[in-house]
Tab-separated table of C-alpha atoms and ligand atoms in Angstrom:
chain	number	residue	atom	x	y	z
A	9	MET	CA	38.413	25.817	-15.651
A	10	SER	CA	40.639	28.031	-13.548
A	11	SER	CA	39.877	31.571	-14.646
A	12	ALA	CA	38.985	34.318	-12.220
A	13	ALA	CA	35.422	34.335	-10.967
A	14	ASP	CA	32.950	37.177	-11.298
A	15	THR	CA	29.752	37.577	-9.388
A	16	ILE	CA	26.512	38.543	-11.102
A	17	VAL	CA	24.275	40.220	-8.542
A	18	LEU	CA	20.628	39.997	-9.512
A	19	LYS	CA	18.016	42.629	-8.675
A	20	ASN	CA	16.340	40.176	-6.340
A	21	GLY	CA	19.602	39.983	-4.350
A	22	ARG	CA	20.689	36.563	-5.556
A	23	ARG	CA	24.286	36.089	-6.653
A	24	ILE	CA	25.643	33.908	-9.448
A	25	VAL	CA	29.373	33.209	-9.272
A	26	ALA	CA	30.688	32.528	-12.766
A	27	ALA	CA	33.654	32.880	-15.078
A	28	ASN	CA	33.979	35.139	-18.150
A	29	VAL	CA	30.938	37.278	-17.475
A	30	VAL	CA	30.234	39.345	-20.594
A	31	GLU	CA	27.487	41.843	-21.440
A	32	GLU	CA	26.112	41.139	-24.923
A	33	GLY	CA	23.257	43.388	-26.055
A	34	ASP	CA	20.359	42.889	-23.678
A	35	ARG	CA	21.811	39.709	-22.151
A	36	VAL	CA	24.589	38.845	-19.747
A	37	SER	CA	26.423	35.665	-20.587
A	38	TYR	CA	28.734	33.626	-18.422
A	39	GLU	CA	30.627	30.353	-18.444
A	40	THR	CA	29.907	27.342	-16.313
A	41	SER	CA	31.413	23.888	-16.460
A	42	ALA	CA	28.310	22.836	-18.387
A	43	GLY	CA	28.959	25.570	-20.933
A	44	LYS	CA	27.885	29.120	-21.618
A	45	LEU	CA	24.618	30.365	-20.175
A	46	SER	CA	22.912	33.726	-20.464
A	47	ILE	CA	20.283	35.694	-18.577
A	48	PRO	CA	18.349	38.872	-19.434
A	49	LYS	CA	20.225	42.028	-18.449
A	50	SER	CA	16.959	43.416	-17.111
A	51	ILE	CA	17.165	41.199	-14.036
A	52	VAL	CA	20.834	42.011	-13.289
A	53	SER	CA	21.669	44.669	-10.727
A	54	ARG	CA	25.462	44.696	-11.150
A	55	ILE	CA	28.491	42.564	-11.947
A	56	GLU	CA	31.329	42.312	-9.420
A	57	HIS	CA	34.654	41.442	-10.984
A	58	ASP	CA	36.853	39.389	-8.733
A	59	ASN	CA	40.491	38.862	-9.591
A	60	LEU	CA	41.041	36.179	-7.015
A	61	GLY	CA	41.221	32.645	-8.292
A	62	SER	CA	38.137	30.715	-7.494
A	63	SER	CA	37.283	27.143	-6.809
A	64	PHE	CA	34.385	27.504	-9.194
A	65	GLY	CA	34.252	24.580	-11.511
A	66	SER	CA	31.848	21.799	-10.963
A	67	ASN	CA	28.274	22.680	-11.762
A	68	SER	CA	27.516	19.009	-11.731
A	69	ARG	CA	25.057	17.529	-9.333
A	70	SER	CA	26.320	14.036	-9.899
A	71	GLU	CA	29.125	14.918	-7.484
A	72	PRO	CA	27.720	14.541	-3.963
A	73	PRO	CA	27.000	18.039	-2.618
A	74	VAL	CA	27.825	16.958	0.944
A	75	SER	CA	29.715	14.038	2.407
A	76	ALA	CA	27.993	11.092	4.043
A	77	PRO	CA	28.136	11.050	7.851
A	78	GLN	CA	29.726	7.974	9.380
A	79	VAL	CA	27.060	6.481	11.627
A	80	GLU	CA	27.427	3.114	13.337
A	81	PRO	CA	24.040	1.435	13.782
A	82	VAL	CA	25.221	-0.217	17.029
A	83	ARG	CA	28.460	-0.265	19.001
A	84	GLY	CA	30.438	-2.899	20.846
A	85	TYR	CA	29.832	-5.895	18.617
A	86	ASP	CA	33.322	-6.397	17.198
A	87	ASP	CA	32.952	-10.146	17.749
A	88	VAL	CA	29.825	-10.162	15.569
A	89	VAL	CA	31.698	-8.281	12.827
A	90	HIS	CA	34.510	-10.859	12.836
A	91	LEU	CA	32.076	-13.773	12.805
A	92	THR	CA	30.103	-12.204	9.934
A	93	ILE	CA	33.053	-11.420	7.661
A	94	HIS	CA	35.891	-13.869	7.569
A	95	ASP	CA	38.133	-15.355	4.881
A	96	ASN	CA	37.028	-12.477	2.647
A	97	LEU	CA	33.472	-13.817	2.601
A	98	ILE	CA	30.135	-13.102	4.249
A	99	ASP	CA	29.036	-15.914	6.564
A	100	PHE	CA	25.351	-16.099	5.634
A	101	ALA	CA	24.757	-19.119	7.871
A	102	TYR	CA	25.945	-17.082	10.851
A	103	ILE	CA	23.621	-14.187	9.920
A	104	ALA	CA	20.738	-16.652	9.587
A	105	ARG	CA	21.422	-17.965	13.108
A	106	LEU	CA	21.445	-14.428	14.500
A	107	GLU	CA	18.170	-13.687	12.732
A	108	SER	CA	16.579	-16.771	14.158
A	109	ASP	CA	17.728	-15.719	17.678
A	110	ALA	CA	16.395	-12.210	17.064
A	111	ARG	CA	12.885	-13.508	16.411
A	112	SER	CA	12.656	-13.903	20.199
A	113	ASN	CA	12.835	-10.092	20.177
A	114	SER	CA	15.615	-9.803	22.723
A	115	ARG	CA	17.296	-6.408	22.419
A	116	VAL	CA	20.832	-7.793	22.272
A	117	ALA	CA	19.893	-10.362	19.634
A	118	VAL	CA	18.357	-7.630	17.469
A	119	GLU	CA	21.437	-5.442	17.897
A	120	LYS	CA	23.637	-8.340	16.793
A	121	VAL	CA	21.554	-8.703	13.633
A	122	ALA	CA	22.006	-4.982	12.944
A	123	ALA	CA	25.771	-5.236	13.524
A	124	ALA	CA	26.068	-8.286	11.256
A	125	HIS	CA	24.105	-6.780	8.362
A	126	HIS	CA	25.975	-3.485	8.706
A	127	ALA	CA	29.298	-5.385	8.537
A	128	ALA	CA	28.100	-7.363	5.509
A	129	ALA	CA	26.878	-4.190	3.785
A	130	GLN	CA	30.161	-2.359	4.388
A	131	PHE	CA	32.054	-5.383	3.059
A	132	LEU	CA	29.903	-5.368	-0.115
A	133	ILE	CA	30.338	-1.619	-0.571
A	134	GLY	CA	34.088	-2.283	-0.543
A	135	LYS	CA	33.497	-4.764	-3.373
A	136	GLY	CA	31.361	-2.250	-5.306
A	137	ASP	CA	28.139	-4.245	-4.901
A	138	ILE	CA	25.838	-1.462	-3.738
A	139	ASN	CA	22.555	-3.228	-4.557
A	140	SER	CA	23.397	-6.160	-2.304
A	141	ALA	CA	24.518	-3.753	0.434
A	142	ILE	CA	21.105	-2.077	0.172
A	143	ASP	CA	19.447	-5.482	0.616
A	144	HIS	CA	21.403	-6.032	3.845
A	145	TYR	CA	20.276	-2.723	5.330
A	146	ARG	CA	16.674	-3.405	4.348
A	147	GLN	CA	16.881	-6.846	5.931
A	148	ALA	CA	18.377	-5.387	9.134
A	149	LEU	CA	15.609	-2.768	9.237
A	150	SER	CA	12.989	-5.505	9.153
A	151	PHE	CA	14.339	-6.459	12.608
A	152	ALA	CA	15.241	-2.973	13.870
A	153	PRO	CA	12.952	-0.573	11.980
A	154	ASP	CA	13.773	2.432	14.173
A	155	ASN	CA	17.566	2.128	14.126
A	156	LEU	CA	18.763	5.574	13.047
A	157	GLY	CA	22.188	4.341	11.890
A	158	LEU	CA	20.653	1.712	9.618
A	159	LEU	CA	18.225	4.255	8.154
A	160	LEU	CA	20.987	6.782	7.475
A	161	ASN	CA	23.373	4.242	5.958
A	162	LEU	CA	20.601	2.950	3.682
A	163	SER	CA	19.673	6.451	2.545
A	164	VAL	CA	23.321	7.256	1.738
A	165	LEU	CA	23.516	4.234	-0.586
A	166	TYR	CA	20.408	5.403	-2.450
A	167	LEU	CA	21.787	8.932	-2.635
A	168	ARG	CA	25.077	7.695	-4.083
A	169	GLN	CA	23.088	5.971	-6.808
A	170	SER	CA	21.026	9.099	-7.527
A	171	GLN	CA	17.880	7.299	-6.310
A	172	PHE	CA	16.675	10.411	-4.581
A	173	SER	CA	13.055	9.503	-3.933
A	174	ASN	CA	14.068	6.071	-2.613
A	175	ALA	CA	16.463	7.870	-0.251
A	176	LEU	CA	13.640	10.015	1.102
A	177	ASP	CA	11.702	7.027	2.522
A	178	PRO	CA	14.298	6.026	5.150
A	179	LEU	CA	15.114	9.704	5.774
A	180	GLU	CA	11.494	10.599	6.505
A	181	HIS	CA	11.319	7.681	8.909
A	182	ALA	CA	14.582	8.859	10.526
A	183	ARG	CA	13.119	12.371	10.863
A	184	ARG	CA	10.169	10.988	12.845
A	185	ILE	CA	12.521	9.098	15.167
A	186	SER	CA	15.033	11.904	15.534
A	187	PRO	CA	13.539	15.271	14.522
A	188	ASP	CA	16.606	17.214	15.683
A	189	SER	CA	19.245	15.225	13.834
A	190	ALA	CA	21.548	17.461	11.778
A	191	ASP	CA	22.619	14.384	9.781
A	192	VAL	CA	19.033	13.718	8.711
A	193	ALA	CA	18.625	17.335	7.560
A	194	LYS	CA	21.978	17.258	5.749
A	195	LEU	CA	21.054	14.087	3.838
A	196	MET	CA	17.523	15.279	3.089
A	197	GLY	CA	19.098	18.388	1.597
A	198	TRP	CA	21.215	16.130	-0.607
A	199	ALA	CA	18.129	14.165	-1.712
A	200	TYR	CA	16.161	17.298	-2.633
A	201	TYR	CA	19.174	18.892	-4.282
A	202	GLY	CA	19.674	15.798	-6.402
A	203	ALA	CA	15.978	15.718	-7.248
A	204	ASN	CA	16.266	19.319	-8.457
A	205	LYS	CA	13.989	20.616	-5.696
A	206	MET	CA	16.124	23.585	-4.748
A	207	ASP	CA	13.583	25.163	-2.388
A	208	ARG	CA	13.400	22.034	-0.278
A	209	ALA	CA	17.188	21.541	-0.403
A	210	VAL	CA	17.731	25.087	0.847
A	211	GLU	CA	15.153	24.552	3.603
A	212	GLU	CA	16.812	21.326	4.818
A	213	TRP	CA	20.358	22.678	4.757
A	214	LYS	CA	19.229	25.792	6.638
A	215	ARG	CA	17.669	23.481	9.188
A	216	ALA	CA	20.924	21.473	9.431
A	217	GLU	CA	22.904	24.693	9.910
A	218	HIS	CA	20.485	25.778	12.623
A	219	ILE	CA	20.852	22.486	14.519
A	220	GLN	CA	24.612	22.288	14.127
A	221	PRO	CA	26.714	24.751	12.081
A	222	ASP	CA	29.007	22.949	9.656
A	223	THR	CA	31.164	24.585	6.944
A	224	GLU	CA	30.469	21.810	4.479
A	225	VAL	CA	26.708	22.280	4.757
A	226	GLU	CA	27.225	26.048	4.585
A	227	HIS	CA	29.012	25.644	1.217
A	228	ALA	CA	26.350	23.278	-0.074
A	229	LEU	CA	23.679	25.780	0.985
A	230	ASP	CA	25.476	28.596	-0.873
A	231	LYS	CA	25.675	26.461	-3.969
A	232	ALA	CA	22.007	25.495	-3.770
A	233	LEU	CA	21.078	29.168	-3.442
A	234	ARG	CA	23.208	29.972	-6.498
A	235	ASP	CA	21.680	27.131	-8.526
A	236	LYS	CA	18.227	28.205	-7.454
A	237	ALA	CA	18.959	31.757	-8.616
A	238	GLU	CA	20.425	30.512	-11.864
A	239	GLU	CA	17.487	28.273	-12.609
A	240	GLU	CA	14.993	30.967	-11.731
A	241	SER	CA	16.672	33.542	-13.929
A	242	TYR	CA	17.440	31.301	-16.880
A	243	ARG	CA	14.125	31.043	-18.659
A	244	GLU	CA	15.292	30.169	-22.134
A	245	GLY	CA	14.626	26.619	-23.174
A	246	GLU	CA	11.561	25.960	-21.083
A	247	THR	CA	8.376	24.365	-22.300
A	248	ALA	CA	5.402	22.867	-20.498
A	249	HIS	CA	7.177	19.599	-19.812
A	250	PHE	CA	10.897	20.339	-20.021
A	251	ALA	CA	13.584	22.546	-18.546
A	252	LEU	CA	16.575	22.620	-20.838
A	253	LYS	CA	20.114	23.784	-20.161
A	254	TYR	CA	22.735	23.796	-22.806
A	255	SER	CA	26.377	24.420	-23.316
A	256	GLY	CA	28.247	27.020	-25.315
A	257	SER	CA	28.711	24.771	-28.321
A	258	ALA	CA	24.997	24.074	-28.664
A	259	THR	CA	23.140	26.646	-30.767
A	260	PRO	CA	19.754	28.114	-29.771
A	261	ASP	CA	18.366	26.539	-32.966
A	262	LEU	CA	19.494	23.127	-31.797
A	263	ALA	CA	17.993	23.747	-28.350
A	264	ARG	CA	14.650	24.755	-29.879
A	265	GLY	CA	14.707	21.772	-32.231
A	266	ILE	CA	15.381	19.432	-29.322
A	267	LEU	CA	12.546	20.861	-27.233
A	268	HIS	CA	10.171	20.549	-30.160
A	269	ALA	CA	11.116	16.908	-30.713
A	270	LEU	CA	10.839	16.174	-26.987
A	271	GLU	CA	7.350	17.675	-26.768
A	272	ASP	CA	6.187	15.429	-29.646
A	273	ASP	CA	7.797	12.414	-27.965
A	274	PHE	CA	6.170	13.370	-24.662
A	275	ARG	CA	2.663	13.304	-26.158
A	276	ASP	CA	3.338	9.967	-27.836
A	277	LEU	CA	4.716	8.322	-24.676
A	278	GLU	CA	1.902	9.790	-22.596
A	279	SER	CA	-0.656	7.914	-24.684
A	280	GLN	CA	1.341	4.713	-25.234
A	281	LEU	CA	2.299	4.291	-21.583
A	282	ASP	CA	-0.870	5.850	-20.163
A	283	TYR	CA	1.102	8.068	-17.819
A	284	THR	CA	2.009	11.740	-17.368
A	285	PRO	CA	5.141	12.619	-15.388
A	286	PRO	CA	4.095	15.074	-12.678
A	287	GLU	CA	7.074	17.434	-12.879
A	288	PRO	CA	9.006	19.075	-15.718
A	289	ILE	CA	11.902	16.920	-16.869
A	290	ALA	CA	15.382	18.438	-16.769
A	291	VAL	CA	17.425	18.072	-19.955
A	292	ILE	CA	21.087	19.034	-20.179
A	293	LEU	CA	23.026	19.164	-23.429
A	294	TYR	CA	26.763	18.648	-23.089
A	295	THR	CA	29.806	18.838	-25.255
A	296	ASP	CA	31.441	15.381	-25.276
A	297	GLN	CA	34.306	16.211	-22.976
A	298	ALA	CA	32.155	17.829	-20.326
A	299	PHE	CA	29.784	14.888	-20.520
A	300	ALA	CA	32.490	12.301	-19.837
A	301	ASP	CA	33.925	14.390	-16.994
A	302	ILE	CA	30.613	14.941	-15.295
A	303	THR	CA	28.938	11.584	-15.542
A	304	ARG	CA	31.885	9.178	-15.710
A	305	ALA	CA	29.766	7.030	-17.994
A	306	PRO	CA	31.415	4.165	-19.837
A	307	SER	CA	32.174	5.109	-23.408
A	308	TRP	CA	29.496	2.893	-24.942
A	309	ALA	CA	26.717	4.866	-23.301
A	310	GLY	CA	25.703	7.515	-25.833
A	311	ALA	CA	23.563	9.485	-23.426
A	312	ILE	CA	22.447	8.976	-19.881
A	313	ASN	CA	19.396	9.514	-17.749
A	314	ASP	CA	20.036	9.843	-14.022
A	315	GLY	CA	16.874	11.804	-13.342
A	316	ARG	CA	18.094	14.476	-15.754
A	317	ILE	CA	18.384	13.598	-19.415
A	318	ARG	CA	22.038	14.258	-20.299
A	319	ILE	CA	22.859	14.285	-23.976
A	320	PRO	CA	26.201	14.883	-25.688
A	321	VAL	CA	25.626	17.149	-28.705
A	322	GLN	CA	29.128	18.143	-29.786
A	323	GLY	CA	29.213	19.326	-33.378
A	324	LEU	CA	25.453	19.121	-33.938
A	325	SER	CA	23.474	22.042	-35.321
A	326	GLY	CA	20.091	20.357	-35.728
A	327	VAL	CA	18.124	17.289	-34.701
A	328	THR	CA	19.560	14.459	-36.790
A	329	SER	CA	17.678	11.178	-36.995
A	330	GLU	CA	20.248	9.643	-34.652
A	331	LEU	CA	19.675	12.399	-32.091
A	332	ALA	CA	15.898	11.980	-32.467
A	333	HIS	CA	16.306	8.306	-31.507
A	334	VAL	CA	18.434	9.229	-28.508
A	335	LEU	CA	15.868	11.793	-27.314
A	336	LYS	CA	12.968	9.346	-27.525
A	337	HIS	CA	15.066	6.661	-25.843
A	338	GLU	CA	16.122	8.852	-22.936
A	339	LEU	CA	12.674	10.362	-22.474
A	340	THR	CA	11.230	6.845	-22.303
A	341	HIS	CA	13.608	6.172	-19.384
A	342	SER	CA	12.110	9.168	-17.554
A	343	PHE	CA	8.556	7.879	-18.100
A	344	VAL	CA	9.412	4.304	-17.100
A	345	GLY	CA	11.447	5.443	-14.092
A	346	GLN	CA	8.697	7.705	-12.776
A	347	LYS	CA	5.800	5.362	-13.541
A	348	THR	CA	7.534	2.539	-11.635
A	349	HIS	CA	8.875	4.777	-8.840
A	350	GLY	CA	12.394	3.885	-9.894
A	351	ARG	CA	11.784	0.151	-9.483
A	352	ALA	CA	11.995	-1.016	-13.098
A	353	PRO	CA	14.724	-3.599	-13.673
A	354	THR	CA	17.361	-2.505	-16.177
A	355	TRP	CA	16.143	-4.949	-18.835
A	356	VAL	CA	12.655	-3.421	-18.696
A	357	GLN	CA	14.062	0.107	-18.867
A	358	GLU	CA	16.382	-0.598	-21.790
A	359	GLY	CA	13.957	-2.896	-23.601
A	360	VAL	CA	11.103	-0.388	-23.525
A	361	ALA	CA	13.394	2.576	-24.331
A	362	GLN	CA	14.792	0.820	-27.400
A	363	TRP	CA	11.343	-0.272	-28.565
A	364	MET	CA	9.964	3.256	-28.200
A	365	GLU	CA	12.878	4.765	-30.124
A	366	GLY	CA	11.935	2.450	-32.984
A	367	ARG	CA	14.601	-0.207	-32.730
A	368	ARG	CA	13.654	-3.822	-33.575
A	369	SER	CA	15.445	-7.141	-33.229
A	370	ASN	CA	16.122	-7.953	-36.892
A	371	ASN	CA	19.913	-7.585	-36.687
A	372	ALA	CA	20.443	-9.383	-33.400
A	373	ALA	CA	17.851	-12.156	-33.682
A	374	ALA	CA	20.017	-14.775	-35.396
A	375	ALA	CA	22.882	-14.368	-32.937
A	376	LEU	CA	20.572	-14.605	-29.908
A	377	VAL	CA	18.834	-17.708	-31.268
A	378	GLU	CA	22.242	-19.236	-31.923
A	379	MET	CA	23.378	-18.468	-28.360
A	380	ALA	CA	20.205	-20.065	-27.026
A	381	GLY	CA	20.820	-23.152	-29.160
A	382	GLN	CA	24.227	-23.528	-27.512
A	383	GLY	CA	22.728	-22.999	-24.068
A	384	HIS	CA	24.340	-19.566	-23.657
A	385	ALA	CA	21.293	-17.328	-23.959
A	386	PRO	CA	21.156	-14.512	-21.394
A	387	HIS	CA	18.548	-14.708	-18.635
A	388	LEU	CA	16.349	-11.690	-17.976
A	389	GLU	CA	16.489	-12.329	-14.256
A	390	GLN	CA	20.240	-11.704	-14.377
A	391	LEU	CA	19.745	-8.412	-16.211
A	392	GLU	CA	17.825	-6.682	-13.417
A	393	GLY	CA	20.680	-4.656	-11.899
A	394	SER	CA	22.955	-1.947	-13.306
A	395	TRP	CA	24.711	-2.650	-16.599
A	396	LEU	CA	27.245	0.114	-16.222
A	397	GLY	CA	29.936	-2.356	-15.185
A	398	LEU	CA	29.396	-4.726	-18.119
A	399	PRO	CA	32.113	-5.049	-20.755
A	400	SER	CA	30.930	-3.713	-24.113
A	401	GLY	CA	30.266	-7.130	-25.698
A	402	ALA	CA	28.111	-8.281	-22.801
A	403	ALA	CA	26.342	-4.908	-22.766
A	404	ALA	CA	25.479	-5.230	-26.457
A	405	THR	CA	23.978	-8.686	-25.845
A	406	ALA	CA	22.054	-7.412	-22.828
A	407	TYR	CA	20.530	-4.549	-24.847
A	408	ALA	CA	19.603	-6.851	-27.716
A	409	TYR	CA	18.018	-9.426	-25.431
A	410	ALA	CA	16.071	-6.833	-23.429
A	411	LEU	CA	14.648	-5.414	-26.659
A	412	ALA	CA	13.696	-8.896	-27.864
A	413	ALA	CA	11.868	-9.638	-24.604
A	414	VAL	CA	9.886	-6.389	-24.733
A	415	GLU	CA	9.129	-6.955	-28.409
A	416	SER	CA	7.778	-10.426	-27.663
A	417	ILE	CA	5.568	-9.078	-24.846
A	418	ILE	CA	4.145	-6.384	-27.132
A	419	GLN	CA	3.588	-8.831	-29.968
A	420	ALA	CA	1.648	-11.137	-27.649
A	421	GLY	CA	-0.477	-8.568	-25.806
A	422	GLY	CA	0.069	-5.102	-27.251
A	423	VAL	CA	1.805	-2.126	-25.708
A	424	GLY	CA	-0.949	-2.041	-23.064
A	425	ASP	CA	0.738	-5.046	-21.463
A	426	ILE	CA	3.890	-2.976	-21.004
A	427	SER	CA	1.883	-0.163	-19.421
A	428	ARG	CA	0.199	-2.607	-17.011
A	429	LEU	CA	3.498	-4.333	-16.249
A	430	LEU	CA	5.033	-0.970	-15.302
A	431	ASP	CA	2.112	-0.247	-12.959
A	432	ARG	CA	2.591	-3.617	-11.288
A	433	ILE	CA	6.341	-3.127	-10.927
A	434	ALA	CA	5.605	0.040	-8.970
A	435	SER	CA	3.451	-1.823	-6.455
A	436	SER	CA	4.439	-5.515	-6.419
A	437	PRO	CA	6.858	-6.928	-3.859
A	438	SER	CA	8.942	-8.589	-6.571
A	439	MET	CA	9.469	-8.654	-10.295
A	440	ASP	CA	8.328	-12.268	-10.309
A	441	SER	CA	4.926	-11.368	-8.916
A	442	ALA	CA	4.635	-8.388	-11.294
A	443	LEU	CA	5.240	-10.768	-14.212
A	444	ARG	CA	2.750	-13.305	-12.909
A	445	GLU	CA	0.044	-10.717	-12.271
A	446	THR	CA	0.259	-9.057	-15.694
A	447	LEU	CA	1.664	-11.615	-18.133
A	448	HIS	CA	0.743	-14.798	-16.240
A	449	SER	CA	4.285	-16.029	-16.705
A	450	ASP	CA	7.532	-16.164	-14.787
A	451	TYR	CA	11.096	-15.382	-15.796
A	452	ALA	CA	11.713	-18.846	-17.228
A	453	ASP	CA	8.558	-18.595	-19.369
A	454	LEU	CA	9.520	-15.160	-20.580
A	455	ASP	CA	13.058	-16.270	-21.518
A	456	GLN	CA	11.553	-19.090	-23.521
A	457	GLN	CA	8.870	-16.890	-25.106
A	458	THR	CA	11.576	-14.423	-26.179
A	459	ILE	CA	13.721	-16.985	-27.994
A	460	THR	CA	10.663	-18.629	-29.590
A	461	TYR	CA	9.467	-15.219	-30.764
A	462	LEU	CA	12.865	-14.398	-32.293
A	463	ARG	CA	13.033	-17.739	-34.070
A	464	ASN	CA	9.521	-17.478	-35.520
A	465	GLU	CA	9.681	-13.822	-36.417
A	466	TYR	CA	13.193	-13.417	-37.781
A	467	VAL	CA	15.013	-16.732	-38.247
A	468	ARG	CA	13.737	-19.047	-40.900
B	525	ZN	ZN1	18.964	3.394	-22.246
């Protein structure tokens, strides 16, 4: 979008920069990259028309609002870096030797461990393996818990994955170690912004600006203030549990229908999963094109939940049965994500979401049993991480298998077992122990139970 920008000045002094600002009856409407929004004219003081081109465009918070600072955890260990990464591989034996030296607690030995894990993490980031990079920083922090560079690098990886509350843990620790760090304030602002806590984001970025003025933070702060104003003035589409934003091609009828369906789903999930999310859930309806641009999701993902429920609704005028399934599915992700503090493996998330939306294994059972017979069945343990990189065939199998596993758990112990498993995932050190504590089984048992269930239930 490259049209001229106008500024809507609200009576409370806040300013919304937008394109195509039009007065329509008792409302003022304007365009954003997420579509057309409108606010009551009664709260608008004036509209300033600006004929200069503007850089207005992205209203998306999946783009990082600020850049990540480059912080080296330690300096002067080039030799360690070269011994850690060589021949395009990580030398785990070398890292293990450094860790064993570091148990003597000598400062230099601990610094070498930090340098080695930082090098390994950066190498893995280059390969796109963010989860393993996170593991390296966590491991390094077990030796050097107060290393500011390690804490900041770890938080940036969580932020890049939209794991905003996970990012806050290392950042809060970093704040205690270094209360006057502008980098800590900048990244905390990012975490709160991503988590839709505009007040806290504004507070942190003001703090960062106070410690060390920076034009990038200044722009982010402006944007957060605008978003805060927009969200405060845009009251349409709010219910007790949801805050909905929608694009120009979505009708108010569709928006109301969606909120109604979501409220019903909310009550159902609340009782089935024995959990109530503490904060309203943000829902954004997109036209298809805007959706692909903003989320960069692979084409097989119909909708996405990255903390906000994002749903493509192009061409819809009411809640079709397909859309109803999508809403229940995505809302389940919000419940599971919040109940487990973001720690649910992907197979749990997708298995429970599909089960709640009403999907069952009848179509996929025969193929999965056949794969198992040939020794090619998937393993749940390998379906813990992100599936966004999977080719579509492998993704389809992963979804089907995750559903089958959840179905077999519910058949054996009821949906209460899922609720208890989610509680354990939130608090257990590993998925293995969560499985043992609630289902008295391990991954191998559960793989076997799943295939046996499919065979008995569907394949005869
Ligand atoms: Zn899903």
